[in-house]
Short mmCIF file of C-alpha atoms (C1' of nucleotides) in Angstrom, two decimals:
data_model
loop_
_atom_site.label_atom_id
_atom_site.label_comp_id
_atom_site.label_asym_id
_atom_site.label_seq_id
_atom_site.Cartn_x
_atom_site.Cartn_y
_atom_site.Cartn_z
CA UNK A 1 72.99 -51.11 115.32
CA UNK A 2 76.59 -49.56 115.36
CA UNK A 3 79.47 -51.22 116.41
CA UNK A 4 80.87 -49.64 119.44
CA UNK A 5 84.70 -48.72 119.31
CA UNK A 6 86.10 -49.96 122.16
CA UNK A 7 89.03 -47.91 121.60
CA UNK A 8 91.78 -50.52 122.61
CA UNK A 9 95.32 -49.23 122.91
CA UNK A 10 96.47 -52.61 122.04
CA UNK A 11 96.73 -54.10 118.49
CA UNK A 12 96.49 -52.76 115.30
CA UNK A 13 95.50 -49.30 115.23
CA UNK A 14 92.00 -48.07 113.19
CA UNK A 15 92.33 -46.31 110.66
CA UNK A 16 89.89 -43.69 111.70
CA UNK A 17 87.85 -44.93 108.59
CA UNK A 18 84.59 -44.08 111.01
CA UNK A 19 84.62 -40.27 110.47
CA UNK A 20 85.85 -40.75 106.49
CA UNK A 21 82.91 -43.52 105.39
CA UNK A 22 80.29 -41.12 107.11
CA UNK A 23 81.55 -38.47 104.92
CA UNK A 24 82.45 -40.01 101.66
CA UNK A 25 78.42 -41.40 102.37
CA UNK A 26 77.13 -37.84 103.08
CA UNK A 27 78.50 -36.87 99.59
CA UNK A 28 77.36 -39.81 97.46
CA UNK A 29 74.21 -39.59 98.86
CA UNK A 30 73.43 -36.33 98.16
CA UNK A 31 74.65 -36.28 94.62
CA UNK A 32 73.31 -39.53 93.84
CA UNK A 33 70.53 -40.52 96.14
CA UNK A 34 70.51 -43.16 98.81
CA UNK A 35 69.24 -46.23 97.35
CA UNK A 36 71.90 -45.49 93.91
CA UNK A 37 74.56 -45.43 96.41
CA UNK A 38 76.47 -48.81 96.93
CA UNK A 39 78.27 -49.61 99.87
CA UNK A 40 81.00 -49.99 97.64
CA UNK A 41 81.43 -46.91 96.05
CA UNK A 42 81.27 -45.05 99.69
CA UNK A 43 84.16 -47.44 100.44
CA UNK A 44 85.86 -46.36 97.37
CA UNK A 45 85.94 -42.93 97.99
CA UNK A 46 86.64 -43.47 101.49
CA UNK A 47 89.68 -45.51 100.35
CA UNK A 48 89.03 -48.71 102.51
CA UNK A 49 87.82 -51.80 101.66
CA UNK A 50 84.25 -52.88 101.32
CA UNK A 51 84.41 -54.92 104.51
CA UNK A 52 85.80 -52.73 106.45
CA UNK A 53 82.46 -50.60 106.37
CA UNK A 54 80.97 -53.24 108.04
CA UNK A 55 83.34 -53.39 111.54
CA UNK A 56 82.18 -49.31 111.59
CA UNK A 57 78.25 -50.32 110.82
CA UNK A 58 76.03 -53.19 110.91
CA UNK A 59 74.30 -52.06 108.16
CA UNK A 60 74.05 -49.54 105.54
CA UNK A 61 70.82 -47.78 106.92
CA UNK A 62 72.95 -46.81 110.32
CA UNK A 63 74.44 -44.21 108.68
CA UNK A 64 70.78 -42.65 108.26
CA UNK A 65 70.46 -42.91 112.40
CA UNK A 66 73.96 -41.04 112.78
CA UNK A 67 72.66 -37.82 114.35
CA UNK A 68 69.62 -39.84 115.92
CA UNK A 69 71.39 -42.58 117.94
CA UNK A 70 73.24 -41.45 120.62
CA UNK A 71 70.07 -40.08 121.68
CA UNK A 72 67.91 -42.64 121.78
CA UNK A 73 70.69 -44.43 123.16
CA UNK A 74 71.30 -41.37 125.67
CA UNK A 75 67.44 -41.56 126.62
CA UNK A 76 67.31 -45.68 127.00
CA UNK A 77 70.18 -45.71 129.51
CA UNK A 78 68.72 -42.47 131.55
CA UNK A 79 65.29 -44.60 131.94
CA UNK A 80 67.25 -47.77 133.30
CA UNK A 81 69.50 -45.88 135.50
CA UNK A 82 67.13 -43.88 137.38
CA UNK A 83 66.99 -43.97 140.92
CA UNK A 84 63.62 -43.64 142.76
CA UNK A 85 63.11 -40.17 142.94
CA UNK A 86 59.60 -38.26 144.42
CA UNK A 87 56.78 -38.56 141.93
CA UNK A 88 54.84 -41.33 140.00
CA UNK A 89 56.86 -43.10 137.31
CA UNK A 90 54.87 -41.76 134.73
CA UNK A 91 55.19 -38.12 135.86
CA UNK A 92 59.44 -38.82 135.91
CA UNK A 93 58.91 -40.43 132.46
CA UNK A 94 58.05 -37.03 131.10
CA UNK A 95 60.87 -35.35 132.81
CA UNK A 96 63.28 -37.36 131.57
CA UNK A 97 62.45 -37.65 128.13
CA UNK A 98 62.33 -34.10 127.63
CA UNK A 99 65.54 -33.45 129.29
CA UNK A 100 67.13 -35.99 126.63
CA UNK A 101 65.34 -34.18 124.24
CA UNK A 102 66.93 -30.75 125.45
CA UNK A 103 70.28 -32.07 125.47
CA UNK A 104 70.07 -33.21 121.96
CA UNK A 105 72.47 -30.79 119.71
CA UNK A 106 70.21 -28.46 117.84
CA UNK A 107 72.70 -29.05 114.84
CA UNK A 108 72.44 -32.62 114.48
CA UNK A 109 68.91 -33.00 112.17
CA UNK A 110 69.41 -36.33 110.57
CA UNK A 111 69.66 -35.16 106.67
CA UNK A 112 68.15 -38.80 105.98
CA UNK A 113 64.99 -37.39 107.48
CA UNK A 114 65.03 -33.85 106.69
CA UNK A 115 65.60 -34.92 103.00
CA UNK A 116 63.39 -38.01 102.94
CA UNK A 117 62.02 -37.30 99.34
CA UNK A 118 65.40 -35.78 98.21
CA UNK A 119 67.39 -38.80 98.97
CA UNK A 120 65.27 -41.31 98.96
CA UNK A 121 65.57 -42.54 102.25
CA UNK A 122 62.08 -43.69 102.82
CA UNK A 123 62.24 -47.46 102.44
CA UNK A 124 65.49 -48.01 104.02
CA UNK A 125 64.50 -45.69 106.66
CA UNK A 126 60.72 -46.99 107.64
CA UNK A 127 62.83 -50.48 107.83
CA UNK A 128 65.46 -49.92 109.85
CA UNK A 129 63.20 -47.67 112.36
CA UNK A 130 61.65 -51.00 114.48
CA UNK A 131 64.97 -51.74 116.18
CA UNK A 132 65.79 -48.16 117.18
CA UNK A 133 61.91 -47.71 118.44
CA UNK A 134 61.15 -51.34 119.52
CA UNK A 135 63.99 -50.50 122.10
CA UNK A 136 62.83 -47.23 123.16
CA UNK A 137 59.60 -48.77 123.87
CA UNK A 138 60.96 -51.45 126.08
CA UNK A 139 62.84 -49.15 127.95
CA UNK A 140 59.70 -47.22 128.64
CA UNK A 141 57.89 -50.23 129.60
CA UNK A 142 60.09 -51.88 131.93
CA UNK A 143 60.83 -48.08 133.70
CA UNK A 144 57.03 -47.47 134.61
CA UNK A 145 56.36 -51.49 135.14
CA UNK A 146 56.85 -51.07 139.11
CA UNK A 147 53.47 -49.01 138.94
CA UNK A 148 51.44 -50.39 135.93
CA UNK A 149 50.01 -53.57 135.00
CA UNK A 150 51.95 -55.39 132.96
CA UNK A 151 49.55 -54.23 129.93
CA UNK A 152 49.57 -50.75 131.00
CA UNK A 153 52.88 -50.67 130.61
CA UNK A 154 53.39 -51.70 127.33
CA UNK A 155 50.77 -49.77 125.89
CA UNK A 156 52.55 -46.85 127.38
CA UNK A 157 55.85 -47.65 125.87
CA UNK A 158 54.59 -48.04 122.46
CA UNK A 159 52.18 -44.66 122.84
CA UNK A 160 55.13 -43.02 124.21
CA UNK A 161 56.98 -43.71 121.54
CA UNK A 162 54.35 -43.09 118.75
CA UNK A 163 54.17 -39.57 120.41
CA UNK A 164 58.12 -38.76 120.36
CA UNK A 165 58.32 -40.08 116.75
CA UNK A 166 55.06 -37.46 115.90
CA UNK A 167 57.37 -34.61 118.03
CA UNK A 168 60.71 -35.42 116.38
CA UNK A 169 58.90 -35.41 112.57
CA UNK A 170 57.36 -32.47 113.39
CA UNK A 171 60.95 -30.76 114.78
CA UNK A 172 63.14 -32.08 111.61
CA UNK A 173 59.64 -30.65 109.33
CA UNK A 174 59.98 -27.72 110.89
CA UNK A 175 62.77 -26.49 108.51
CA UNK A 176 65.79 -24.12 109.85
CA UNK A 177 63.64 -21.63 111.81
CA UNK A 178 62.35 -24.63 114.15
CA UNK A 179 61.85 -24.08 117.80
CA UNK A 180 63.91 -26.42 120.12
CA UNK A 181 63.24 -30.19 119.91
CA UNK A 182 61.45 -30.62 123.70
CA UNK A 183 58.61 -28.06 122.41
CA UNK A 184 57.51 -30.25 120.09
CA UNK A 185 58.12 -33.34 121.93
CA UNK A 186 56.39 -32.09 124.76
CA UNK A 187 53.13 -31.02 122.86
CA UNK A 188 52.86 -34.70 121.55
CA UNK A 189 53.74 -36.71 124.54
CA UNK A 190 51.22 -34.62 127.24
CA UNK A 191 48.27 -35.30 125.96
CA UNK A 192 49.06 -38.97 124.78
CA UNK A 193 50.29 -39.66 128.64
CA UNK A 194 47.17 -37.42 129.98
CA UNK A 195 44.84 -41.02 130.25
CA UNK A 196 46.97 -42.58 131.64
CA UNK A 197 47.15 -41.32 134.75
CA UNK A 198 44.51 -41.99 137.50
CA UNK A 199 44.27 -45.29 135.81
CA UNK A 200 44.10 -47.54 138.39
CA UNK A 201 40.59 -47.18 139.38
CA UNK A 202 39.18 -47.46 135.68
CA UNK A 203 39.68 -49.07 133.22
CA UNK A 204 42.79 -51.52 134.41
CA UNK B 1 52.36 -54.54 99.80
CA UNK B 2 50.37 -57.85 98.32
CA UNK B 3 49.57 -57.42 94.70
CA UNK B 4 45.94 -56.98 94.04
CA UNK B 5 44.27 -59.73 91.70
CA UNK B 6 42.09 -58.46 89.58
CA UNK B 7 40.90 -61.38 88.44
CA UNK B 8 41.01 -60.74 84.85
CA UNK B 9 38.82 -63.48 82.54
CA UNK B 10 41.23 -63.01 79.62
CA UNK B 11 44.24 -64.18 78.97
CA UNK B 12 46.37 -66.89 80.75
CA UNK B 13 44.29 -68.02 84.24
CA UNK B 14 46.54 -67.43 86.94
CA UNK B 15 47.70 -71.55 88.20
CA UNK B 16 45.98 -71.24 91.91
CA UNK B 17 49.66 -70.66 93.25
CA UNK B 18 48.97 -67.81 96.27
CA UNK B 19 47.32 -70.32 98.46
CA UNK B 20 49.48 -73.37 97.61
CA UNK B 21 52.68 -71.01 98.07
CA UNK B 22 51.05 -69.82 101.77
CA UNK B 23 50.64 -73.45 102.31
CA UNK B 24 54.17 -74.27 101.79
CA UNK B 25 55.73 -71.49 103.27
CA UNK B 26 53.74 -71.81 106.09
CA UNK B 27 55.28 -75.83 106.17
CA UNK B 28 58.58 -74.74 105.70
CA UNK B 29 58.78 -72.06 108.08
CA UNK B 30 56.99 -74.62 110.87
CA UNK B 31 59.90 -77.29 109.82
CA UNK B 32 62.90 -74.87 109.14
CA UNK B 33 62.15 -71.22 111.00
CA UNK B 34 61.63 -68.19 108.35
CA UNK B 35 65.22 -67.44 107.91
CA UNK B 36 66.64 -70.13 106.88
CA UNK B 37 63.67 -70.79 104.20
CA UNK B 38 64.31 -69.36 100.81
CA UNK B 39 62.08 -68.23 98.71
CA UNK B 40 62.98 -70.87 95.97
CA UNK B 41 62.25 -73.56 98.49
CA UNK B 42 59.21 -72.03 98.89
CA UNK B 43 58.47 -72.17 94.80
CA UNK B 44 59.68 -75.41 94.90
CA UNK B 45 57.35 -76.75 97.31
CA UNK B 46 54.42 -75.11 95.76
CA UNK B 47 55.98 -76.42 92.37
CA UNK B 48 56.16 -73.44 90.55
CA UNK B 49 58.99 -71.21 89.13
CA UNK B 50 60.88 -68.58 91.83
CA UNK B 51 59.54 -65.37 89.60
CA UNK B 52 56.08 -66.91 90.17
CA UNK B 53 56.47 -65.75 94.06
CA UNK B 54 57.04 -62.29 93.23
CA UNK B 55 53.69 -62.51 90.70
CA UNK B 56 51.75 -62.93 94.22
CA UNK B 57 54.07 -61.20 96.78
CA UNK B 58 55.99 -58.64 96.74
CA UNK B 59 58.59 -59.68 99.00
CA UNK B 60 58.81 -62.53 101.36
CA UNK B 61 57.92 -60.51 104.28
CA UNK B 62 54.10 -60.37 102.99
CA UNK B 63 54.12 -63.69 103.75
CA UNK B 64 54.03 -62.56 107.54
CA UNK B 65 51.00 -60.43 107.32
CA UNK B 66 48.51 -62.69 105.23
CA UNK B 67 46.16 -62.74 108.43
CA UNK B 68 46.65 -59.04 109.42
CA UNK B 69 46.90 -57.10 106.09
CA UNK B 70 42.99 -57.51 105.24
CA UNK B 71 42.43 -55.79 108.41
CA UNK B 72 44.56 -52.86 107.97
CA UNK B 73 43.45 -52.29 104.73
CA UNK B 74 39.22 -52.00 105.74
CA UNK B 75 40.78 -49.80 108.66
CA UNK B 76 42.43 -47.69 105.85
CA UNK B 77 39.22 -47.77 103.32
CA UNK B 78 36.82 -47.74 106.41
CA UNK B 79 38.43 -44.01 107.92
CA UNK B 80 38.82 -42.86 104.48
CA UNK B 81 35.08 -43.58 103.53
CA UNK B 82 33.66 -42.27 106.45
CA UNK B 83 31.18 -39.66 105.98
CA UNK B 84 29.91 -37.31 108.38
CA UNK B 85 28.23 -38.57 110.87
CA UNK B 86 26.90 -37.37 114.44
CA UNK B 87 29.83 -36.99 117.51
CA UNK B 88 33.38 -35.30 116.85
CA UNK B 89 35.94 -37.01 114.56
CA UNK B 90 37.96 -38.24 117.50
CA UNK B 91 35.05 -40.01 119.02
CA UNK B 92 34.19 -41.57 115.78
CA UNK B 93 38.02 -43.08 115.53
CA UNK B 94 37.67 -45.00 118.54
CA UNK B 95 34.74 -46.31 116.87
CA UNK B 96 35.74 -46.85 113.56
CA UNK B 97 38.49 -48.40 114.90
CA UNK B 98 37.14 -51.04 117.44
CA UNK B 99 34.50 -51.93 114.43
CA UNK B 100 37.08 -53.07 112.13
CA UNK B 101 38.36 -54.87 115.01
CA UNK B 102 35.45 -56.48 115.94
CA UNK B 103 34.88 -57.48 112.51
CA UNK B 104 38.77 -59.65 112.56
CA UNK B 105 37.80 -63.20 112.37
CA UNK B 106 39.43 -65.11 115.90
CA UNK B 107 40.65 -67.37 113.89
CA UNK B 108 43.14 -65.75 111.76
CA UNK B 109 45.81 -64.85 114.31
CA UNK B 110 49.43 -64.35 113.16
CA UNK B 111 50.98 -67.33 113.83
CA UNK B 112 54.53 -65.14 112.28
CA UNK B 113 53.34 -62.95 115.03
CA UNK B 114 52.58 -65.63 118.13
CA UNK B 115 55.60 -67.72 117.18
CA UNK B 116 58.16 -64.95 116.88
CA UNK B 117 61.10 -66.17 118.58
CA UNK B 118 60.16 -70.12 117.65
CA UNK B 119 60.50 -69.12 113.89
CA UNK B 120 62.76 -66.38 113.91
CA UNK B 121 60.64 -63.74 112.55
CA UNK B 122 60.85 -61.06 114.54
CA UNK B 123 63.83 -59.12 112.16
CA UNK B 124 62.00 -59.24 109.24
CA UNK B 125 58.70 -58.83 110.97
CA UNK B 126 60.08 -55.58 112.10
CA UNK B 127 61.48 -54.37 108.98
CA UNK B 128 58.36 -54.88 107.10
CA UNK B 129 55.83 -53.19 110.10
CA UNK B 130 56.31 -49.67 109.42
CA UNK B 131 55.00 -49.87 105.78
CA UNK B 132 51.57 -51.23 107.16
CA UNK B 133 51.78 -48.89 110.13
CA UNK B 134 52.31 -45.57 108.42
CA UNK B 135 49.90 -46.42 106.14
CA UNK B 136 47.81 -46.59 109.14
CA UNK B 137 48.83 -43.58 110.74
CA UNK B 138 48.61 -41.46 107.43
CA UNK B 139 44.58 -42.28 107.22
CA UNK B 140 44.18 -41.68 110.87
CA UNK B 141 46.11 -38.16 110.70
CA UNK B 142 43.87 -37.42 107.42
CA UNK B 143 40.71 -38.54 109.21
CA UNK B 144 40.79 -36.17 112.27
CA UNK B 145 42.38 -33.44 110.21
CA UNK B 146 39.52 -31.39 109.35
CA UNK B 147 39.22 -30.54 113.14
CA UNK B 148 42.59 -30.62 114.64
CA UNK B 149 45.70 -28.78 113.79
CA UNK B 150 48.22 -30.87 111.17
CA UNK B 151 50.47 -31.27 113.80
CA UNK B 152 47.64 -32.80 116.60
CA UNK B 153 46.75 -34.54 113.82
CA UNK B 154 49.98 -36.23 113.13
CA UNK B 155 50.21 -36.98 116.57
CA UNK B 156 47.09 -38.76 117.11
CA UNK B 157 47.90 -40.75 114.21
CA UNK B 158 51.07 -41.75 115.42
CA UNK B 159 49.65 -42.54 118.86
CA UNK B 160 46.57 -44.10 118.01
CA UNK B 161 49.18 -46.53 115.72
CA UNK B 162 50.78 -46.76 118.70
CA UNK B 163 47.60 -48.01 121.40
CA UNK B 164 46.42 -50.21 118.47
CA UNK B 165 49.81 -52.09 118.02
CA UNK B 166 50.03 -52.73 121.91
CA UNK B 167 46.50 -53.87 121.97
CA UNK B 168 47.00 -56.20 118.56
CA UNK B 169 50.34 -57.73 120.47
CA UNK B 170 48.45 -57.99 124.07
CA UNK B 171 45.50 -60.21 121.99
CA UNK B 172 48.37 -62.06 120.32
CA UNK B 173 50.17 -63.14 123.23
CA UNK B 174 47.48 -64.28 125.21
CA UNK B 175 47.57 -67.05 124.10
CA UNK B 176 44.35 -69.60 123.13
CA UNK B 177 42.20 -68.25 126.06
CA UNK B 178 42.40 -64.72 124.81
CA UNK B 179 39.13 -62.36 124.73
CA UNK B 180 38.15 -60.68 121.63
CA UNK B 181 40.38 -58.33 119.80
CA UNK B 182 38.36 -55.25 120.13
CA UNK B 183 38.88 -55.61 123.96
CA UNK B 184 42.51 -55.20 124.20
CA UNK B 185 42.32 -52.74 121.48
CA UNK B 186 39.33 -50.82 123.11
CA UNK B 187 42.08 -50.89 126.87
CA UNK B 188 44.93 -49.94 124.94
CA UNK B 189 43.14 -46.93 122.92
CA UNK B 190 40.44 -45.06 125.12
CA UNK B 191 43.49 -43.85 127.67
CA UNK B 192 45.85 -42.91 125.01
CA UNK B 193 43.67 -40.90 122.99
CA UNK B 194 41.66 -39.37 126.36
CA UNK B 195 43.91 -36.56 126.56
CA UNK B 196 43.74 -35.16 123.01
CA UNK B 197 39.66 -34.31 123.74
CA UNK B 198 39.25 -31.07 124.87
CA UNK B 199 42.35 -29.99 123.73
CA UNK B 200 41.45 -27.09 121.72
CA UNK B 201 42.01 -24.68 124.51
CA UNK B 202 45.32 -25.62 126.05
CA UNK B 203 48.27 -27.21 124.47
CA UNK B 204 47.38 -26.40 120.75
"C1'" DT C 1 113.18 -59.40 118.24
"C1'" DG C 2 109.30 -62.08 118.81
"C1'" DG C 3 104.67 -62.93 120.60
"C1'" DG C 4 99.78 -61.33 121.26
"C1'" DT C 5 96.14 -58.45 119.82
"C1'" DT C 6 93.40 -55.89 116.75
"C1'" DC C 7 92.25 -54.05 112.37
"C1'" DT C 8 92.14 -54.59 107.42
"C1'" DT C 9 91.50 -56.94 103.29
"C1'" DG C 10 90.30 -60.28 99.69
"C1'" DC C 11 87.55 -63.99 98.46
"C1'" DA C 12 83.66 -66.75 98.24
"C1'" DC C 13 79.07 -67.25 98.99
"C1'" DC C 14 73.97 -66.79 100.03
"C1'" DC C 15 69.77 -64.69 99.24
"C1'" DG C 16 66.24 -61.22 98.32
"C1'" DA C 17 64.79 -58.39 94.72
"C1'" DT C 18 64.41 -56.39 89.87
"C1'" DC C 19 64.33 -56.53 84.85
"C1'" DC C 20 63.49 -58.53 80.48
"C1'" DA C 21 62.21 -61.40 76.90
"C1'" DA C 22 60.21 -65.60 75.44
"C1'" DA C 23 56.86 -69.21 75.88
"C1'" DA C 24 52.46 -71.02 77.58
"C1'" DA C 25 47.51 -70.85 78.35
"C1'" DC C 26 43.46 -68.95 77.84
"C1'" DC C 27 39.31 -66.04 75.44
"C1'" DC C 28 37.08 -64.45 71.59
"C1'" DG C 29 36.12 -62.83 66.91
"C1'" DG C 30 36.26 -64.12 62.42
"C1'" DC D 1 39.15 -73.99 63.99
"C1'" DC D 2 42.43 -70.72 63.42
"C1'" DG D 3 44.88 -66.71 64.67
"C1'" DG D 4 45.27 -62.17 67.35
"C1'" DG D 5 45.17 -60.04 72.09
"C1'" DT D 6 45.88 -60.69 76.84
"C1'" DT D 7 47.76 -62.37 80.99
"C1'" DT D 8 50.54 -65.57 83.53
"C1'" DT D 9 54.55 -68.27 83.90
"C1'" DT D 10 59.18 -69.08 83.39
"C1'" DG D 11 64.24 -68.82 82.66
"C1'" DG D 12 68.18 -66.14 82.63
"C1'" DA D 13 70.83 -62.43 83.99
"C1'" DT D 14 72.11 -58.97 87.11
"C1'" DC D 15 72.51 -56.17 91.25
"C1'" DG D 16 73.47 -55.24 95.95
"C1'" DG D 17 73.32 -56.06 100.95
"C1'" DG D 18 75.07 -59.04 104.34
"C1'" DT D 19 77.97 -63.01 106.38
"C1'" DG D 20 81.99 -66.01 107.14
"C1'" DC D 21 86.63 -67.05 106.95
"C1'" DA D 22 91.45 -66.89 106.66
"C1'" DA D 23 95.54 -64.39 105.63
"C1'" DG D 24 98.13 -60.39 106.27
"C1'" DA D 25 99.29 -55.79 108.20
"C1'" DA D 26 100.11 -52.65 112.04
"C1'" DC D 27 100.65 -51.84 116.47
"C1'" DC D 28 102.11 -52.63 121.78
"C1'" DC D 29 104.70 -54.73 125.08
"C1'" DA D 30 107.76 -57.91 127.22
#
DNA sequence: TGGGTTCTTGCACCCGATCCAAAAACCCGG
DNA sequence: CCGGGTTTTTGGATCGGGTGCAAGAACCCA
């Protein structure tokens, strides 16, 4: 996805391009649309080269996960750090998605999905979405593997995150007078974890 | 997605390039992986011109969903189509949903999809899945609106898109010995959409 | 002052995708 | 059997994202 800045105090020193292409990007896209929006011209009005925009992203469409990915990424590493604490995985999986969800800044709502239409974000957006989700998923599955079948498991992952994506739309649709993100990802994820508990004697 | 042939009985007859270009793409991504085929070898195999591709595909990603596309699409027409019949909308998804299943011959099973890592597929696989899946999820959410709230509604689509991928991917990769596709679907479906019944007092 | 390291840049290239105009192949009415 | 109307095929051009590489620039430290 993005490169991370390792931040080394030895060598050349970056030009703290990061901060500028996100910007110049911000403004081209919004007076032009996405898709009429080169990499090149954000890199001309960002006053670096064209490479350059690729040692900051992998790809154009990261710039339309900017407000988006630190959380995920927040909510991956939370899932493969956690100790065993009291309660079934699937009960802590609840808990600790919603606390990434609370932590999330209310003032970062990705403008690339807010504006979908606007922008014309859609294509680039439903395309790049796999790898951030496909990830999440994973993480899910391998953190409530120790007490699922292997099938289980997965199915979770990808229902879990078919019910966050559902909360999220419905948080960034909710326009400025929106309630605070766990609300919404807590009325989508309950009921779509509700079968799952009490599996084991069932349908396993 | 695919273009639709209309079969027209004027003008030019179309040379019978689709299944000849399937053919050699399917070849050439056995022999080479998908990546490093290009769509001109592709023409070139098939002996026709490199526009001529784009006259029966829209991108080279529809090559990777020739066996899984005609299923999606009766799922789409099917939930659209449906009248009103006896039982709540929810229970008739499940249905509707495990017929079209039923109905997927065994023997067309993704091979872009059983072969990911051996062909390299799996980038482009993912960057091309949300345009099927949202498709999906949009005539799920429009099916079960009439009796849950828009945003239930969303949710169950994205969920049930969710449960239906899992159980696609568990019938995938089991391999030759696998049971029939409504089967994993039915295991990945019933516990993820068990907690939205019953859920007009509570959550909503 | 001279490495070693890292960032930047230019250049070349590949490939998927789009657009357009011309030619080819067919059907049918006259 | 000839000449529109229609559709497919094709070639040519262009665009833009993404990759690879090698040279140079900017910094730190010994």
């Amino acid at each position: 996805m993005t490169e991370a800045s390792p931040a080394a105090r030895v060598g050349r020193p970056r030009r703290s391009s990061r901060q500028m292409l996100e910007d110049a990007a911000a403004e081209l896209f919004l007076e032009q649309g996405y898709p009429a929006t080169s990499i090149e011209q954000i890199t001309q009005r960002a006053g670096v080269s064209r490479n350059t925009f690729f040692n900051y992203f992998g790809a154009k469409s990261d710039l339309l996960w900017i407000d988006l990915d630190p959380s995920i990424a927040a909510l991956v590493t939370a899932l493969g750090a956690s100790g065993s604490e009291e309660g079934t995985r699937l009960e802590r999986l609840t808990t600790l998605i919603l606390a990434v969800a609370a932590e999330h800044p209310a003032s970062r709502v990705p403008w690339a999905l807010s504006q979908v239409e606007l922008m014309g974000t859609r294509a680039d957006l439903e395309a790049s979405a796999p790898a951030r989700l496909l990830a999440l998923a994973e993480a899910i599955q391998t953190f409530v593997a120790p007490e699922e079948s292997e099938f289980i498991a997965r199915t979770i992952g990808s229902v879990a995150v078919g019910a966050i994506a559902a909360g999220v739309g419905a948080w960034i649709a909710a326009g400025v007078r929106r309630d605070r993100l766990e609300t919404y990802v807590a009325a989508a994820l309950r009921p779509a974890l509700a079968g799952f508990t009490n599996l084991a004697k069932g349908t396993r």
